[in-house]
Short mmCIF file of C-alpha atoms and ligand atoms in Angstrom, two decimals:
data_model
loop_
_atom_site.label_atom_id
_atom_site.label_comp_id
_atom_site.label_asym_id
_atom_site.label_seq_id
_atom_site.Cartn_x
_atom_site.Cartn_y
_atom_site.Cartn_z
CA MET A 2 18.36 -23.64 13.92
CA TYR A 3 16.12 -21.63 11.69
CA ILE A 4 16.60 -19.81 8.46
CA ILE A 5 13.84 -16.81 7.53
CA ASP A 6 13.63 -16.75 3.63
CA THR A 7 12.27 -13.08 3.16
CA ASP A 8 12.08 -10.25 0.72
CA PRO A 9 11.61 -7.07 3.03
CA GLY A 10 8.79 -6.01 2.24
CA LEU A 11 6.63 -4.15 5.36
CA ASP A 12 4.83 -7.58 6.38
CA ASP A 13 8.20 -9.31 6.32
CA ALA A 14 9.60 -6.73 8.66
CA HIS A 15 6.87 -7.41 11.32
CA ALA A 16 7.78 -11.35 10.91
CA LEU A 17 11.08 -10.67 11.35
CA ALA A 18 10.41 -8.83 14.21
CA MET A 19 8.35 -11.68 15.73
CA ALA A 20 11.38 -13.91 14.68
CA CYS A 21 13.95 -11.63 16.69
CA ARG A 22 11.54 -11.36 19.73
CA MET A 23 10.89 -15.22 19.69
CA LEU A 24 14.31 -16.90 18.93
CA PRO A 25 18.00 -16.22 20.14
CA PRO A 26 19.78 -15.04 17.81
CA GLU A 27 22.32 -17.60 17.65
CA GLN A 28 19.77 -19.86 16.37
CA LEU A 29 18.80 -17.41 13.39
CA VAL A 30 19.89 -16.65 9.78
CA ILE A 31 18.15 -14.12 7.31
CA THR A 32 18.51 -14.91 3.42
CA THR A 33 17.29 -12.59 1.06
CA VAL A 34 15.27 -13.04 -2.37
CA ALA A 35 13.96 -10.85 -4.93
CA GLY A 36 10.58 -10.11 -4.71
CA ASN A 37 8.37 -7.26 -3.13
CA VAL A 38 11.61 -4.83 -4.56
CA GLY A 39 14.79 -5.87 -6.06
CA LEU A 40 17.40 -8.14 -4.65
CA GLY A 41 19.49 -4.74 -3.65
CA ALA A 42 16.53 -3.09 -1.66
CA VAL A 43 15.24 -6.29 0.20
CA THR A 44 18.88 -7.13 1.31
CA GLU A 45 19.73 -3.39 2.48
CA ASN A 46 16.18 -3.86 4.50
CA ALA A 47 17.44 -6.95 5.89
CA ALA A 48 20.63 -5.53 7.02
CA TRP A 49 18.81 -1.99 8.45
CA LEU A 50 16.09 -3.98 10.50
CA LEU A 51 18.78 -6.43 11.67
CA GLU A 52 21.36 -3.89 12.50
CA GLN A 53 18.66 -2.17 14.77
CA TRP A 54 17.38 -5.52 16.20
CA ALA A 55 19.65 -8.31 16.16
CA PRO A 56 23.01 -7.26 14.62
CA GLU A 57 24.68 -10.82 15.51
CA VAL A 58 22.38 -12.41 13.38
CA ALA A 59 23.81 -14.00 10.01
CA LEU A 60 22.56 -12.25 6.67
CA TYR A 61 22.85 -13.86 3.02
CA ALA A 62 21.65 -12.81 -0.14
CA GLY A 63 20.34 -14.89 -2.47
CA ALA A 64 18.30 -14.99 -6.16
CA ALA A 65 18.09 -11.58 -7.86
CA LEU A 66 15.73 -13.52 -10.45
CA PRO A 67 12.99 -16.26 -10.80
CA LEU A 68 14.24 -19.40 -12.26
CA SER A 69 11.94 -18.56 -15.07
CA GLY A 70 10.69 -15.77 -16.88
CA ALA A 71 10.05 -12.18 -16.52
CA PRO A 72 10.73 -10.53 -12.96
CA VAL A 73 7.88 -8.90 -11.28
CA ASP A 74 7.77 -7.00 -7.97
CA ALA A 75 4.99 -5.56 -5.48
CA ALA A 76 6.82 -2.14 -5.35
CA HIS A 77 3.16 -0.43 -5.80
CA ILE A 78 2.31 -1.77 -2.08
CA HIS A 79 5.73 -1.33 -0.58
CA GLY A 80 7.29 1.29 -2.13
CA ASP A 81 10.18 1.19 -4.50
CA ASP A 82 12.46 0.89 -1.47
CA GLY A 83 10.16 -1.30 -0.15
CA LEU A 84 9.71 0.25 3.10
CA ALA A 85 7.30 2.52 1.81
CA GLY A 86 9.91 5.15 1.64
CA PHE A 87 10.73 5.30 5.27
CA PRO A 88 13.77 7.86 5.50
CA ARG A 89 16.63 6.19 7.00
CA GLU A 90 20.33 5.59 6.85
CA ARG A 91 22.08 3.57 4.98
CA ALA A 92 22.98 -0.10 6.52
CA THR A 93 26.48 -0.40 7.97
CA ARG A 94 26.60 -4.13 7.95
CA ARG A 95 26.58 -6.13 4.70
CA PRO A 96 25.38 -9.64 3.84
CA HIS A 97 28.15 -12.75 4.11
CA SER A 98 29.79 -13.24 0.20
CA GLU A 99 28.05 -16.39 0.09
CA HIS A 100 24.58 -16.97 -2.02
CA ALA A 101 22.01 -17.80 0.08
CA ALA A 102 21.04 -20.87 -1.57
CA VAL A 103 24.49 -22.19 -0.50
CA ALA A 104 23.99 -21.36 2.82
CA ILE A 105 20.40 -22.80 3.08
CA ALA A 106 21.91 -26.02 1.68
CA LYS A 107 25.22 -25.74 4.24
CA LEU A 108 22.98 -25.41 7.22
CA ALA A 109 20.68 -28.15 6.28
CA ARG A 110 23.77 -30.10 6.28
CA GLN A 111 25.04 -28.83 9.59
CA HIS A 112 22.00 -29.65 11.24
CA PRO A 113 20.42 -32.48 9.75
CA GLY A 114 16.68 -32.80 11.00
CA THR A 115 16.76 -29.80 13.06
CA LEU A 116 16.88 -27.19 10.72
CA ARG A 117 13.22 -25.02 9.91
CA ILE A 118 12.83 -22.91 7.59
CA ILE A 119 10.23 -20.12 7.16
CA ALA A 120 9.85 -18.96 3.55
CA LEU A 121 8.15 -15.41 3.20
CA GLY A 122 8.85 -14.47 -0.25
CA PRO A 123 8.92 -15.83 -3.88
CA LEU A 124 10.60 -19.60 -3.29
CA THR A 125 13.77 -19.42 -5.57
CA ASN A 126 15.94 -19.89 -3.12
CA LEU A 127 14.87 -23.18 -1.67
CA ALA A 128 14.63 -24.17 -5.21
CA LEU A 129 18.03 -23.63 -6.07
CA ALA A 130 19.01 -25.18 -2.59
CA ILE A 131 17.49 -28.37 -3.48
CA ALA A 132 19.43 -28.43 -6.76
CA LEU A 133 22.49 -27.90 -4.68
CA GLU A 134 21.48 -30.55 -2.11
CA PRO A 135 19.16 -32.95 -3.32
CA GLY A 136 19.11 -34.55 -0.28
CA LEU A 137 17.41 -31.24 1.34
CA PRO A 138 13.85 -32.96 1.87
CA ASP A 139 15.35 -35.15 4.22
CA LEU A 140 17.76 -32.99 6.01
CA VAL A 141 14.93 -30.03 6.86
CA ALA A 142 12.83 -30.53 10.16
CA ASP A 143 9.99 -28.52 8.81
CA LEU A 144 9.33 -25.38 6.15
CA THR A 145 6.53 -22.95 6.74
CA ILE A 146 5.34 -20.81 3.61
CA MET A 147 3.72 -17.91 3.24
CA GLY A 148 2.09 -18.33 -0.23
CA GLY A 149 -0.41 -19.25 -2.93
CA SER A 150 -4.52 -18.65 -3.06
CA PRO A 151 -6.20 -21.74 -4.07
CA ALA A 152 -9.29 -20.19 -3.86
CA GLN A 153 -7.83 -17.77 -6.66
CA HIS A 154 -8.18 -14.54 -4.85
CA GLY A 155 -5.55 -13.13 -6.86
CA ASN A 156 -3.26 -10.16 -5.50
CA ALA A 157 -0.73 -10.44 -8.28
CA SER A 158 -2.93 -11.35 -11.24
CA LEU A 159 -6.30 -12.56 -11.90
CA ASN A 160 -6.30 -15.35 -9.56
CA ALA A 161 -2.62 -15.88 -8.37
CA GLU A 162 -1.13 -15.10 -5.23
CA PHE A 163 2.39 -12.59 -5.14
CA ASN A 164 5.23 -14.95 -3.45
CA ILE A 165 4.13 -18.11 -5.75
CA PHE A 166 3.35 -15.87 -9.30
CA ALA A 167 6.77 -14.65 -9.18
CA ASP A 168 8.57 -17.61 -9.24
CA PRO A 169 5.82 -20.63 -9.80
CA VAL A 170 8.90 -22.90 -10.99
CA ALA A 171 10.53 -22.66 -8.03
CA ALA A 172 7.04 -23.22 -6.38
CA GLU A 173 6.33 -26.24 -7.90
CA VAL A 174 9.72 -27.68 -7.49
CA VAL A 175 9.08 -26.88 -3.24
CA PHE A 176 6.06 -28.75 -3.20
CA ALA A 177 6.92 -31.68 -5.37
CA ARG A 178 10.15 -32.44 -3.37
CA MET A 179 9.69 -30.76 0.17
CA ARG A 180 8.30 -32.64 3.34
CA HIS A 181 6.58 -31.44 6.28
CA VAL A 182 5.16 -28.23 4.71
CA THR A 183 2.58 -25.77 6.15
CA LEU A 184 1.42 -23.40 3.87
CA LEU A 185 -0.08 -19.94 5.11
CA THR A 186 -2.41 -18.75 2.05
CA TRP A 187 -3.42 -15.62 0.99
CA ASP A 188 -7.38 -16.87 1.73
CA ALA A 189 -6.09 -17.91 5.25
CA SER A 190 -4.48 -14.30 5.99
CA LEU A 191 -7.64 -12.71 3.97
CA ALA A 192 -9.78 -14.43 6.74
CA HIS A 193 -7.45 -13.01 9.71
CA ARG A 194 -7.14 -9.12 9.08
CA PHE A 195 -6.80 -6.88 11.78
CA SER A 196 -8.26 -3.47 12.96
CA ARG A 197 -5.98 -0.43 12.82
CA ALA A 198 -6.43 -0.43 16.69
CA GLU A 199 -5.44 -4.42 17.15
CA LEU A 200 -2.42 -3.55 14.20
CA GLU A 201 -1.52 -1.02 16.24
CA GLY A 202 -1.68 -2.73 19.60
CA PHE A 203 1.19 -5.08 18.01
CA TRP A 204 3.77 -2.48 18.30
CA ALA A 205 2.72 -0.59 21.27
CA GLY A 206 5.41 -1.68 23.41
CA GLY A 207 8.68 -0.28 23.92
CA SER A 208 10.98 -3.18 22.31
CA ALA A 209 13.30 -1.85 19.33
CA PRO A 210 11.45 -3.71 17.08
CA ALA A 211 8.13 -2.30 18.31
CA ARG A 212 9.32 1.33 17.56
CA THR A 213 10.64 0.58 14.43
CA LEU A 214 7.24 -0.98 13.30
CA ARG A 215 5.41 1.64 14.62
CA ALA A 216 7.73 4.43 12.91
CA LEU A 217 7.10 2.49 9.64
CA HIS A 218 3.48 2.38 10.07
CA GLU A 219 3.33 6.07 11.26
CA HIS A 220 5.33 7.55 8.23
CA ARG A 221 2.74 5.10 5.88
CA ILE A 222 0.07 6.45 7.65
CA SER A 223 0.86 10.11 7.07
CA ASN A 224 2.46 9.44 3.59
CA ASP A 225 -0.26 7.08 1.79
CA PRO A 226 -3.99 7.77 2.01
CA GLU A 227 -5.38 4.71 0.59
CA TYR A 228 -3.20 2.92 3.29
CA ALA A 229 -4.73 5.28 6.35
CA ALA A 230 -8.29 4.84 5.06
CA ASN A 231 -8.42 1.19 5.38
CA THR A 232 -10.55 -0.26 7.87
CA ASP A 233 -8.68 -3.36 8.53
CA PHE A 234 -5.35 -4.73 7.38
CA GLY A 235 -3.39 -8.08 6.25
CA ARG A 236 -0.39 -9.49 7.67
CA PRO A 237 0.33 -12.36 6.05
CA ASP A 238 3.97 -13.18 6.66
CA PRO A 239 3.43 -12.46 10.28
CA LEU A 240 0.55 -15.16 10.31
CA ALA A 241 3.11 -17.81 8.61
CA MET A 242 6.17 -17.03 11.20
CA ALA A 243 3.35 -16.91 14.03
CA ALA A 244 2.53 -20.80 12.55
CA ALA A 245 6.03 -21.37 12.71
CA LEU A 246 6.96 -20.06 15.94
CA ALA A 247 3.68 -20.36 18.35
CA PRO A 248 1.91 -23.50 16.46
CA GLY A 249 -0.79 -23.51 19.38
CA CYS A 250 -2.29 -20.44 17.68
CA ILE A 251 -3.41 -22.42 14.87
CA ALA A 252 -7.37 -23.51 15.04
CA SER A 253 -7.81 -25.35 12.35
CA ALA A 254 -5.97 -26.98 9.17
CA ARG A 255 -5.85 -29.75 6.74
CA GLU A 256 -3.65 -31.50 4.27
CA HIS A 257 -3.39 -32.53 0.58
CA ARG A 258 -1.18 -32.18 -2.01
CA VAL A 259 -0.41 -28.83 -3.83
CA ARG A 260 0.60 -28.27 -7.42
CA VAL A 261 1.44 -24.66 -8.73
CA VAL A 262 0.62 -24.19 -12.66
CA HIS A 263 3.40 -22.29 -14.60
CA ASP A 264 2.27 -22.33 -18.28
CA GLY A 265 2.35 -18.70 -18.66
CA GLY A 266 -1.49 -18.66 -19.18
CA LEU A 267 -4.15 -17.43 -17.79
CA ALA A 268 -3.80 -19.43 -14.73
CA HIS A 269 0.10 -19.11 -14.48
CA GLY A 270 1.35 -18.95 -11.13
CA VAL A 271 -2.20 -20.42 -9.28
CA THR A 272 -1.89 -22.99 -6.51
CA VAL A 273 -3.92 -26.22 -6.74
CA VAL A 274 -5.02 -28.09 -3.62
CA ASP A 275 -5.38 -31.67 -5.32
CA GLU A 276 -7.94 -33.16 -2.96
CA ARG A 277 -7.98 -36.56 -4.78
CA ASP A 278 -4.50 -37.09 -5.00
CA ALA A 279 -3.72 -39.51 -2.11
CA THR A 280 -1.06 -41.54 -3.41
CA SER A 281 1.59 -39.66 -5.63
CA ASP A 282 5.03 -39.23 -4.60
CA ARG A 283 4.98 -35.66 -3.44
CA ALA A 284 4.39 -35.08 0.09
CA PRO A 285 0.69 -33.65 1.42
CA VAL A 286 1.04 -29.72 2.65
CA ARG A 287 -0.69 -28.76 5.50
CA LEU A 288 -3.00 -25.79 4.98
CA ILE A 289 -3.84 -23.61 7.77
CA ASP A 290 -7.49 -22.89 7.43
CA ALA A 291 -8.11 -21.14 10.70
CA PHE A 292 -6.23 -19.57 14.06
CA HIS A 293 -6.99 -18.61 17.64
CA ALA A 294 -8.07 -14.93 17.73
CA ASP A 295 -6.02 -14.37 21.14
CA ALA A 296 -3.03 -16.54 21.00
CA LEU A 297 -2.78 -15.32 17.26
CA ARG A 298 -2.93 -11.66 18.53
CA THR A 299 -0.11 -12.43 21.45
CA ALA A 300 2.00 -14.14 18.66
CA LEU A 301 2.01 -10.99 16.69
CA THR A 302 2.92 -8.68 19.45
CA VAL A 303 6.21 -7.37 19.71
O1 LIG B 412 1.16 -12.55 -1.15
C1 LIG B 412 1.70 -11.67 -0.13
C2 LIG B 412 3.24 -11.83 0.00
O2 LIG B 412 3.62 -11.33 -1.31
C3 LIG B 412 3.67 -11.38 1.31
O3 LIG B 412 4.90 -12.45 1.64
C4 LIG B 412 4.21 -9.88 0.70
O4 LIG B 412 5.65 -9.57 1.61
C5 LIG B 412 4.59 -9.93 -0.36
O5 LIG B 412 5.76 -10.91 -0.46
CA1 LIG B 413 7.26 -11.20 1.82
#
């Protein structure tokens, strides 16, 4: 069983398309969290995408606010609606009434040792699920996270990555408690960007996800001159999805303990890779450094 916790989000949409292509719908559950845009919009986007690609996949809405501090968003990147203003009908399906954090805790108990979680947004739902089910770290097989920038290439602040910066308290809870964590950092995504031809090759096919991603991309190209002028494109969430669902594309990784600063100061939301910590009670995190280029492109193709 797989849970994808997400804040769609244009790169989230590509990652969800990969999951819909690679996983049977009965093994997939989607939970949403406020991040790129507000909870209502990311949940509407997830419902709209699933309606076209995998209507039988269960959907749960989660946290609307971070555990602490003021909410932030990335509407300047993803548009106020989260999908760059792409003209579309409102989704007909609604999420389950149960909160995403309750669903995560329940599914972990129902699938002890086999539940795999992929987190593509702020980690608020996961921190809440740990509070609801303290045994979560022993129940979850593994957790793949897109987040953090140990080299401090800030995309949300001077030196912090968005998913962690949006809820650093939740992120510190997750890195301190969870085990079998793989982290796809913003740094790694900067090292694996794609040309426009490569990007358009990912959705050149005839599948429903390919058609949707192509339409979203073409709309953005037509309406966002800054995006259209890019010579290369980042796809952080799809890289995390590739690491989880096609691990053979990982070329190199290292293991260290990770800590998150949440003091409200200049380093608020910074992820610190503690290379000297070999004994603390938190588990080491596998940080991906590089991918095999051909295998990665195959994994991102929908
Ligand atoms: O920093 C990149 C991350 O923030 C991605 O998950 C993107 O979707 C945004 O949520
Ligand atoms: Ca995301």
